[in-house]
mmCIF file of C-alpha atoms and ligand atoms in Angstrom:
data_model
loop_
_atom_site.group_PDB
_atom_site.id
_atom_site.type_symbol
_atom_site.label_atom_id
_atom_site.label_comp_id
_atom_site.label_asym_id
_atom_site.label_seq_id
_atom_site.Cartn_x
_atom_site.Cartn_y
_atom_site.Cartn_z
ATOM 1 C CA MET A 258 -10.404 7.078 22.580
ATOM 2 C CA ALA A 259 -13.418 5.623 20.905
ATOM 3 C CA ASP A 260 -12.975 3.582 17.785
ATOM 4 C CA VAL A 261 -14.490 5.860 15.192
ATOM 5 C CA HIS A 262 -14.363 3.291 12.444
ATOM 6 C CA ASP A 263 -17.348 1.036 12.253
ATOM 7 C CA LYS A 264 -16.828 -2.422 10.933
ATOM 8 C CA LYS A 265 -17.737 -1.552 7.379
ATOM 9 C CA THR A 266 -15.327 1.349 7.194
ATOM 10 C CA ARG A 267 -12.580 -0.720 8.676
ATOM 11 C CA SER A 268 -12.903 -3.526 6.183
ATOM 12 C CA TYR A 269 -13.008 -0.945 3.404
ATOM 13 C CA ASN A 270 -9.755 0.523 4.648
ATOM 14 C CA MET A 271 -8.228 -2.907 4.859
ATOM 15 C CA SER A 272 -9.153 -3.688 1.304
ATOM 16 C CA ARG A 273 -7.599 -0.409 0.220
ATOM 17 C CA ILE A 274 -4.385 -1.328 1.958
ATOM 18 C CA ARG A 275 -4.324 -4.734 0.339
ATOM 19 C CA ALA A 276 -4.973 -3.206 -3.053
ATOM 20 C CA LYS A 277 -2.020 -0.912 -2.547
ATOM 21 C CA ASP A 278 0.229 -3.797 -1.601
ATOM 22 C CA THR A 279 -0.545 -5.685 -4.769
ATOM 23 C CA LYS A 280 -0.071 -2.808 -7.116
ATOM 24 C CA PRO A 281 1.301 -3.913 -10.466
ATOM 25 C CA GLU A 282 4.869 -2.832 -9.976
ATOM 26 C CA LEU A 283 5.163 -4.691 -6.684
ATOM 27 C CA LEU A 284 3.790 -7.831 -8.283
ATOM 28 C CA VAL A 285 6.513 -7.763 -10.889
ATOM 29 C CA ARG A 286 9.228 -7.006 -8.342
ATOM 30 C CA LYS A 287 8.144 -9.813 -6.069
ATOM 31 C CA PHE A 288 7.911 -12.301 -8.903
ATOM 32 C CA LEU A 289 11.352 -11.477 -10.288
ATOM 33 C CA PHE A 290 12.968 -11.484 -6.875
ATOM 34 C CA GLU A 291 11.524 -14.896 -6.090
ATOM 35 C CA ASN A 292 12.898 -16.141 -9.372
ATOM 36 C CA GLY A 293 16.382 -15.032 -8.549
ATOM 37 C CA PHE A 294 16.544 -11.799 -10.507
ATOM 38 C CA ARG A 295 18.140 -8.802 -8.879
ATOM 39 C CA TYR A 296 17.334 -5.281 -9.885
ATOM 40 C CA ARG A 297 17.596 -1.614 -9.067
ATOM 41 C CA LEU A 298 14.580 0.618 -8.732
ATOM 42 C CA HIS A 299 13.918 3.906 -10.519
ATOM 43 C CA GLN A 300 17.436 4.595 -11.718
ATOM 44 C CA LYS A 301 17.517 8.353 -12.016
ATOM 45 C CA LYS A 302 20.359 8.413 -14.510
ATOM 46 C CA LEU A 303 18.424 6.441 -17.114
ATOM 47 C CA PRO A 304 15.851 8.000 -19.443
ATOM 48 C CA GLY A 305 12.361 7.721 -17.997
ATOM 49 C CA LYS A 306 13.612 6.317 -14.683
ATOM 50 C CA PRO A 307 12.717 2.685 -15.438
ATOM 51 C CA ASP A 308 10.754 0.934 -12.704
ATOM 52 C CA LEU A 309 13.263 -1.895 -12.697
ATOM 53 C CA THR A 310 16.792 -2.108 -14.050
ATOM 54 C CA LEU A 311 18.442 -5.511 -14.460
ATOM 55 C CA ARG A 312 21.987 -4.557 -15.244
ATOM 56 C CA LYS A 313 23.167 -8.137 -15.534
ATOM 57 C CA HIS A 314 20.658 -8.702 -18.320
ATOM 58 C CA ASN A 315 20.965 -5.266 -19.894
ATOM 59 C CA THR A 316 17.255 -4.943 -19.383
ATOM 60 C CA VAL A 317 14.962 -2.248 -18.128
ATOM 61 C CA ILE A 318 11.327 -2.809 -17.285
ATOM 62 C CA PHE A 319 8.495 -0.330 -17.189
ATOM 63 C CA VAL A 320 5.233 -1.241 -15.521
ATOM 64 C CA ASN A 321 2.738 1.187 -16.998
ATOM 65 C CA GLY A 322 -0.679 2.162 -15.748
ATOM 66 C CA CYS A 323 -3.115 1.823 -18.659
ATOM 67 C CA PHE A 324 -4.775 5.144 -18.011
ATOM 68 C CA TRP A 325 -1.815 7.409 -17.339
ATOM 69 C CA HIS A 326 0.289 5.999 -20.147
ATOM 70 C CA GLY A 327 -2.569 5.738 -22.633
ATOM 71 C CA HIS A 328 -2.733 2.040 -23.436
ATOM 72 C CA GLN A 329 -4.337 2.084 -26.881
ATOM 73 C CA GLY A 330 -7.348 -0.156 -27.321
ATOM 74 C CA CYS A 331 -7.387 -1.075 -23.631
ATOM 75 C CA LYS A 332 -10.607 -1.034 -21.669
ATOM 76 C CA TYR A 333 -8.855 0.690 -18.772
ATOM 77 C CA PHE A 334 -7.870 3.574 -20.979
ATOM 78 C CA VAL A 335 -10.975 5.729 -21.056
ATOM 79 C CA ILE A 336 -10.675 9.492 -21.357
ATOM 80 C CA PRO A 337 -12.804 11.229 -18.705
ATOM 81 C CA LYS A 338 -15.952 12.964 -19.916
ATOM 82 C CA THR A 339 -14.991 16.239 -18.269
ATOM 83 C CA ARG A 340 -11.956 18.235 -19.330
ATOM 84 C CA THR A 341 -11.601 15.727 -22.129
ATOM 85 C CA GLU A 342 -9.140 17.746 -24.204
ATOM 86 C CA TRP A 343 -6.946 18.437 -21.224
ATOM 87 C CA TRP A 344 -6.739 14.755 -20.390
ATOM 88 C CA LYS A 345 -6.090 13.826 -24.007
ATOM 89 C CA ASP A 346 -3.195 16.246 -24.245
ATOM 90 C CA LYS A 347 -1.768 15.191 -20.928
ATOM 91 C CA ILE A 348 -1.856 11.490 -21.664
ATOM 92 C CA GLN A 349 -0.655 11.909 -25.204
ATOM 93 C CA ALA A 350 2.313 13.897 -23.933
ATOM 94 C CA THR A 351 3.132 11.107 -21.485
ATOM 95 C CA ALA A 352 2.869 8.452 -24.191
ATOM 96 C CA GLU A 353 5.134 10.408 -26.525
ATOM 97 C CA LYS A 354 7.679 10.934 -23.791
ATOM 98 C CA ASP A 355 7.570 7.202 -23.053
ATOM 99 C CA LEU A 356 8.390 6.349 -26.667
ATOM 100 C CA LYS A 357 11.250 8.833 -26.698
ATOM 101 C CA ASN A 358 12.652 7.322 -23.511
ATOM 102 C CA TYR A 359 12.414 3.773 -24.872
ATOM 103 C CA GLU A 360 14.179 4.845 -28.036
ATOM 104 C CA GLU A 361 16.970 6.508 -26.097
ATOM 105 C CA LEU A 362 17.370 3.489 -23.835
ATOM 106 C CA ARG A 363 17.597 1.145 -26.830
ATOM 107 C CA ARG A 364 20.142 3.449 -28.386
ATOM 108 C CA GLN A 365 22.185 3.062 -25.197
ATOM 109 C CA GLY A 366 22.002 -0.694 -25.581
ATOM 110 C CA TRP A 367 19.231 -1.545 -23.159
ATOM 111 C CA LYS A 368 16.526 -4.055 -23.796
ATOM 112 C CA VAL A 369 13.239 -2.347 -22.996
ATOM 113 C CA ILE A 370 10.316 -4.363 -21.699
ATOM 114 C CA VAL A 371 6.962 -2.696 -21.134
ATOM 115 C CA ILE A 372 4.322 -4.380 -19.028
ATOM 116 C CA TRP A 373 0.837 -2.938 -18.952
ATOM 117 C CA GLU A 374 -1.178 -2.943 -15.774
ATOM 118 C CA CYS A 375 -4.013 -4.828 -17.506
ATOM 119 C CA GLU A 376 -1.621 -7.658 -18.391
ATOM 120 C CA LEU A 377 -1.195 -8.314 -14.688
ATOM 121 C CA LYS A 378 -4.866 -8.617 -13.916
ATOM 122 C CA GLY A 379 -6.676 -11.871 -13.280
ATOM 123 C CA GLU A 380 -5.919 -14.803 -15.536
ATOM 124 C CA LYS A 381 -3.482 -12.883 -17.700
ATOM 125 C CA ARG A 382 -1.042 -12.422 -14.851
ATOM 126 C CA ARG A 383 0.529 -15.865 -14.921
ATOM 127 C CA GLU A 384 1.155 -15.789 -18.629
ATOM 128 C CA THR A 385 2.550 -12.260 -18.503
ATOM 129 C CA LEU A 386 5.012 -13.104 -15.749
ATOM 130 C CA LYS A 387 6.077 -16.316 -17.438
ATOM 131 C CA ASN A 388 6.689 -14.469 -20.686
ATOM 132 C CA LEU A 389 8.640 -11.852 -18.812
ATOM 133 C CA ILE A 390 11.302 -14.351 -17.818
ATOM 134 C CA THR A 391 11.566 -15.537 -21.413
ATOM 135 C CA LYS A 392 11.931 -11.961 -22.614
ATOM 136 C CA ILE A 393 14.643 -11.163 -20.086
ATOM 137 C CA ALA A 394 16.561 -14.350 -20.832
ATOM 138 C CA ASN A 395 16.478 -14.004 -24.632
ATOM 139 C CA GLU A 396 19.366 -11.905 -25.760
HETATM 140 ZN ZN1 ZN B 78 -4.164 -1.931 -20.639
#
């Protein structure tokens, strides 16, 4: 079978794969694991199915995409120009649900940490991850 991908397409596909591998949640998981933290993923029994649950530290972590979760004032949160109202409603509903989930989790005694996707980009990443350890460790 002939290789239908020319070189350009192939390298594009490769970059897509790499991008997927370094998605924000995986970055956080990898970092915490390397630093000795152990966690469960997407615990269905907890409100909002937190991305990571660190039972030992009574901590749950959400890694939120800036667009889908409506990160206010963030440059990655831009409402599309088409179907604007629909998007607004959808994202607002998600954001409200998020807040309700955080509240419920806190009520149950969990420490809730929210990391935004943009806080893991470029130069901010190091600082964000460093702060994360401090936040988890501080009771
Ligand atoms: Zn953001």
